Amino acid sequence: MPQEMLHAQNHDDVQEESTEQGQLSQEHAGQESIDALDDVLDDIQSVLATNAQDYVSSFVQKGRRVMPQLRDSGNDGSTAGDAATECEAKSFQRIFGIETEYGVSVTGADSSVDASHVAMAMFQPVVSRSRSTNTYLSNGSRLYLDVGSHPEYATAEACDPWDAMLQDAAGERIMRRLALDAQQRLRDQYGTGTLVHVFKNNVDSAGHSFGCHENYLVRRYVPLQAIERELLPFLISRQIFTGSGHVNANGFTITQRAEYMDESVSSATTRSRPMVNTRDEPHADPGQFRRLHVIIGDSNRSQWTTMMKLATTHLVLCVIEYAARQAIPSGFEGCALHNPTQANESVSRDISGLKPTMALEEADLFVEHGGEHHDGMVSAVHMQRHYLRVVKAFWEDHRQEIAEASPHTDYATVLAQWQQVLDLLEEGDITSLSEQVDWAAKLRLITGMQTRNSELPQARLIQLDMDYHDIANGKVYEALVNRHIMQELLDEQQVRYALTHAPSDTRAALRGAFVQAAMDAGVRFSCDWTQLADFGRPAF
């Protein structure tokens, strides 16, 4: 046999053996995944042992959130600033922040306990120290009791998506500590079985909604029309990997907030819930910047999702800002939707992400910029692929400047994982998605429970949904992490550090150091996002 044919045969043998090994490896990994899910289902049996109806009905937040009065200054960013500000306005730097409203309830008490009483018990140590339910912490964040008895945590300003995600994780830990401290005190009054539940979600059992608001500092020269026509379709379609999932009367949806959004972009309403709130409160040079207040998103337990929603939105904003600055097309012009509210609800109901449910306003313009559609309709996955394609091309031309603006985030990895999650959705691989995406993890768990017991009542499924978000006494999310079904990006040391340290590259570092010094000195102080004041008198 000629040598080259022997070599070819050996090569084929090696390839066949490698293929067989790969198949065996995949089968082994698949079995490990099934075993891990079974372990999780065993771990959470204690949740199923409780009264589901009592658990669900206990979570009702009284009072609807009233949106603050908004206004648009009409400033187009043409007002000159100082040289440093002008330089920042032309860079890819950005300030990020997350505001999270938490829901509270109590189970196991000997008598009824109102949510407002629980919230005040949680904030008793805060009031003792600050004589107020509104305070700032040594990590630069704001902690306060919001309308409707919602404990709220607003992260310190961050220049990097990774840092903002880390600050958000610290907020979870702070809320958990407050809840467990309150629980100990409430047990003296309401019995040793009292459990305080703090939900990092967006809807209670009565249908009241509360939010997780992302904040992005945006250059003022970007017209509001570009936000609605070019950014909003991205925010709506990104929910296929940022939604936290929701069990409701109609089944399962991938988002919690979609059915509560009243309009797309608003700058002049007080009671509606726009997807993007253009409040003119930048906490920066108002001649150069505005604060984009994104309300459409869910609260996430997945650290990967929190990181990805900030990082991908930042990249899309970079493209939009650069196009506005250079007076050139962004590539997103054809993405505008005919009815954003309807599209938002349709995306939430489509677990596959592949149904063409989003109606384009100008289908021909979408094609002109490289998009594809079906009779003027596009799916969430295909809309995201269009955004990813434009962002990838932009990244190739500006990777150094973007990386220098937020060096803690690996944008090459962000783009690769953005691509990967869209591929997994196209393949229908919920199992792989469930390692990072909240709604997929939740759906996989619920499907597993129904496989074990096909007659699980609706209240039990809602209970599992809620327990996933309970940062104080929840079992579900913790079990998923411990069994390596849900990945976490941060280690314990990083979170502990963020509890007492602000990001070092924003003014939050000064605020946090000021708060810590004032507390160490035992003096009264006052501060907000832009001002500090030391009254020089002992604290009471």
PDB file of C-alpha atoms in Angstrom, residues 331-435:
ATOM      1  CA  GLY A 331     -26.725  51.044  10.254  1.00  0.00           C
ATOM      2  CA  PHE A 332     -29.698  50.891  12.647  1.00  0.00           C
ATOM      3  CA  GLU A 333     -31.952  53.323  10.757  1.00  0.00           C
ATOM      4  CA  GLY A 334     -34.172  50.583   9.352  1.00  0.00           C
ATOM      5  CA  CYS A 335     -34.763  48.911  12.732  1.00  0.00           C
ATOM      6  CA  ALA A 336     -37.609  51.221  13.794  1.00  0.00           C
ATOM      7  CA  LEU A 337     -40.746  49.310  14.821  1.00  0.00           C
ATOM      8  CA  HIS A 338     -44.311  50.002  13.757  1.00  0.00           C
ATOM      9  CA  ASN A 339     -45.677  49.343  17.262  1.00  0.00           C
ATOM     10  CA  PRO A 340     -42.945  48.977  19.938  1.00  0.00           C
ATOM     11  CA  THR A 341     -45.378  48.123  22.757  1.00  0.00           C
ATOM     12  CA  GLN A 342     -46.953  45.311  20.748  1.00  0.00           C
ATOM     13  CA  ALA A 343     -43.531  44.070  19.636  1.00  0.00           C
ATOM     14  CA  ASN A 344     -42.343  44.041  23.249  1.00  0.00           C
ATOM     15  CA  GLU A 345     -45.237  41.838  24.331  1.00  0.00           C
ATOM     16  CA  SER A 346     -44.822  39.537  21.310  1.00  0.00           C
ATOM     17  CA  VAL A 347     -41.122  38.983  22.009  1.00  0.00           C
ATOM     18  CA  SER A 348     -41.919  38.154  25.627  1.00  0.00           C
ATOM     19  CA  ARG A 349     -44.387  35.442  24.578  1.00  0.00           C
ATOM     20  CA  ASP A 350     -42.062  33.792  22.028  1.00  0.00           C
ATOM     21  CA  ILE A 351     -39.767  31.420  23.940  1.00  0.00           C
ATOM     22  CA  SER A 352     -38.000  30.376  20.729  1.00  0.00           C
ATOM     23  CA  GLY A 353     -37.076  33.935  19.756  1.00  0.00           C
ATOM     24  CA  LEU A 354     -37.465  32.843  16.133  1.00  0.00           C
ATOM     25  CA  LYS A 355     -41.018  33.828  15.272  1.00  0.00           C
ATOM     26  CA  PRO A 356     -41.237  36.968  13.085  1.00  0.00           C
ATOM     27  CA  THR A 357     -43.404  38.930  15.510  1.00  0.00           C
ATOM     28  CA  MET A 358     -41.855  42.423  15.290  1.00  0.00           C
ATOM     29  CA  ALA A 359     -43.403  44.639  12.610  1.00  0.00           C
ATOM     30  CA  LEU A 360     -40.915  47.000  10.978  1.00  0.00           C
ATOM     31  CA  GLU A 361     -41.920  50.566  10.240  1.00  0.00           C
ATOM     32  CA  GLU A 362     -39.835  50.729   7.048  1.00  0.00           C
ATOM     33  CA  ALA A 363     -38.975  47.244   5.828  1.00  0.00           C
ATOM     34  CA  ASP A 364     -37.208  48.482   2.687  1.00  0.00           C
ATOM     35  CA  LEU A 365     -34.890  50.658   4.774  1.00  0.00           C
ATOM     36  CA  PHE A 366     -34.100  47.646   6.967  1.00  0.00           C
ATOM     37  CA  VAL A 367     -33.031  45.696   3.864  1.00  0.00           C
ATOM     38  CA  GLU A 368     -31.048  48.684   2.605  1.00  0.00           C
ATOM     39  CA  HIS A 369     -28.907  48.481   5.757  1.00  0.00           C
ATOM     40  CA  GLY A 370     -28.326  44.746   5.450  1.00  0.00           C
ATOM     41  CA  GLY A 371     -31.328  43.312   7.306  1.00  0.00           C
ATOM     42  CA  GLU A 372     -33.720  40.533   6.280  1.00  0.00           C
ATOM     43  CA  HIS A 373     -37.449  40.276   6.951  1.00  0.00           C
ATOM     44  CA  HIS A 374     -40.539  38.207   6.199  1.00  0.00           C
ATOM     45  CA  ASP A 375     -43.350  40.358   4.837  1.00  0.00           C
ATOM     46  CA  GLY A 376     -42.200  43.279   6.939  1.00  0.00           C
ATOM     47  CA  MET A 377     -41.819  41.181  10.092  1.00  0.00           C
ATOM     48  CA  VAL A 378     -38.634  40.133  11.883  1.00  0.00           C
ATOM     49  CA  SER A 379     -37.871  37.815  14.803  1.00  0.00           C
ATOM     50  CA  ALA A 380     -36.028  38.850  17.964  1.00  0.00           C
ATOM     51  CA  VAL A 381     -33.060  36.623  17.076  1.00  0.00           C
ATOM     52  CA  HIS A 382     -32.752  38.066  13.579  1.00  0.00           C
ATOM     53  CA  MET A 383     -33.074  41.616  14.894  1.00  0.00           C
ATOM     54  CA  GLN A 384     -30.273  40.884  17.357  1.00  0.00           C
ATOM     55  CA  ARG A 385     -28.128  39.387  14.594  1.00  0.00           C
ATOM     56  CA  HIS A 386     -28.491  42.632  12.664  1.00  0.00           C
ATOM     57  CA  TYR A 387     -27.347  44.677  15.662  1.00  0.00           C
ATOM     58  CA  LEU A 388     -24.487  42.269  16.313  1.00  0.00           C
ATOM     59  CA  ARG A 389     -23.281  42.482  12.706  1.00  0.00           C
ATOM     60  CA  VAL A 390     -23.179  46.300  12.786  1.00  0.00           C
ATOM     61  CA  VAL A 391     -21.522  46.391  16.225  1.00  0.00           C
ATOM     62  CA  LYS A 392     -18.878  43.836  15.216  1.00  0.00           C
ATOM     63  CA  ALA A 393     -17.862  45.926  12.213  1.00  0.00           C
ATOM     64  CA  PHE A 394     -17.726  49.043  14.398  1.00  0.00           C
ATOM     65  CA  TRP A 395     -15.666  47.231  17.027  1.00  0.00           C
ATOM     66  CA  GLU A 396     -13.088  46.221  14.446  1.00  0.00           C
ATOM     67  CA  ASP A 397     -12.535  49.883  13.583  1.00  0.00           C
ATOM     68  CA  HIS A 398     -12.580  51.251  17.162  1.00  0.00           C
ATOM     69  CA  ARG A 399     -11.585  48.381  19.419  1.00  0.00           C
ATOM     70  CA  GLN A 400      -8.668  50.188  21.074  1.00  0.00           C
ATOM     71  CA  GLU A 401     -10.636  53.315  21.993  1.00  0.00           C
ATOM     72  CA  ILE A 402     -13.581  51.276  23.329  1.00  0.00           C
ATOM     73  CA  ALA A 403     -11.321  48.972  25.331  1.00  0.00           C
ATOM     74  CA  GLU A 404      -9.436  51.914  26.837  1.00  0.00           C
ATOM     75  CA  ALA A 405     -12.709  53.580  27.872  1.00  0.00           C
ATOM     76  CA  SER A 406     -13.758  50.582  30.019  1.00  0.00           C
ATOM     77  CA  PRO A 407     -10.738  48.287  30.472  1.00  0.00           C
ATOM     78  CA  HIS A 408     -12.312  45.847  32.940  1.00  0.00           C
ATOM     79  CA  THR A 409     -14.733  44.500  30.333  1.00  0.00           C
ATOM     80  CA  ASP A 410     -13.462  42.113  27.649  1.00  0.00           C
ATOM     81  CA  TYR A 411     -15.515  43.217  24.652  1.00  0.00           C
ATOM     82  CA  ALA A 412     -14.102  40.521  22.374  1.00  0.00           C
ATOM     83  CA  THR A 413     -15.602  37.978  24.776  1.00  0.00           C
ATOM     84  CA  VAL A 414     -18.848  39.968  24.979  1.00  0.00           C
ATOM     85  CA  LEU A 415     -19.204  39.840  21.193  1.00  0.00           C
ATOM     86  CA  ALA A 416     -18.370  36.135  21.072  1.00  0.00           C
ATOM     87  CA  GLN A 417     -20.915  35.312  23.778  1.00  0.00           C
ATOM     88  CA  TRP A 418     -23.531  37.544  22.144  1.00  0.00           C
ATOM     89  CA  GLN A 419     -23.023  35.466  18.992  1.00  0.00           C
ATOM     90  CA  GLN A 420     -23.122  32.224  20.967  1.00  0.00           C
ATOM     91  CA  VAL A 421     -26.397  32.945  22.737  1.00  0.00           C
ATOM     92  CA  LEU A 422     -28.081  33.738  19.404  1.00  0.00           C
ATOM     93  CA  ASP A 423     -26.728  30.487  17.962  1.00  0.00           C
ATOM     94  CA  LEU A 424     -28.063  28.521  20.946  1.00  0.00           C
ATOM     95  CA  LEU A 425     -31.479  30.094  20.523  1.00  0.00           C
ATOM     96  CA  GLU A 426     -31.482  29.223  16.840  1.00  0.00           C
ATOM     97  CA  GLU A 427     -30.599  25.632  17.790  1.00  0.00           C
ATOM     98  CA  GLY A 428     -33.274  25.538  20.516  1.00  0.00           C
ATOM     99  CA  ASP A 429     -30.637  24.563  23.107  1.00  0.00           C
ATOM    100  CA  ILE A 430     -32.366  25.664  26.325  1.00  0.00           C
ATOM    101  CA  THR A 431     -30.079  23.460  28.431  1.00  0.00           C
ATOM    102  CA  SER A 432     -26.936  25.371  27.436  1.00  0.00           C
ATOM    103  CA  LEU A 433     -28.748  28.715  27.710  1.00  0.00           C
ATOM    104  CA  SER A 434     -29.820  27.865  31.260  1.00  0.00           C
ATOM    105  CA  GLU A 435     -26.237  28.172  32.505  1.00  0.00           C
TER     106      GLU A 435
END
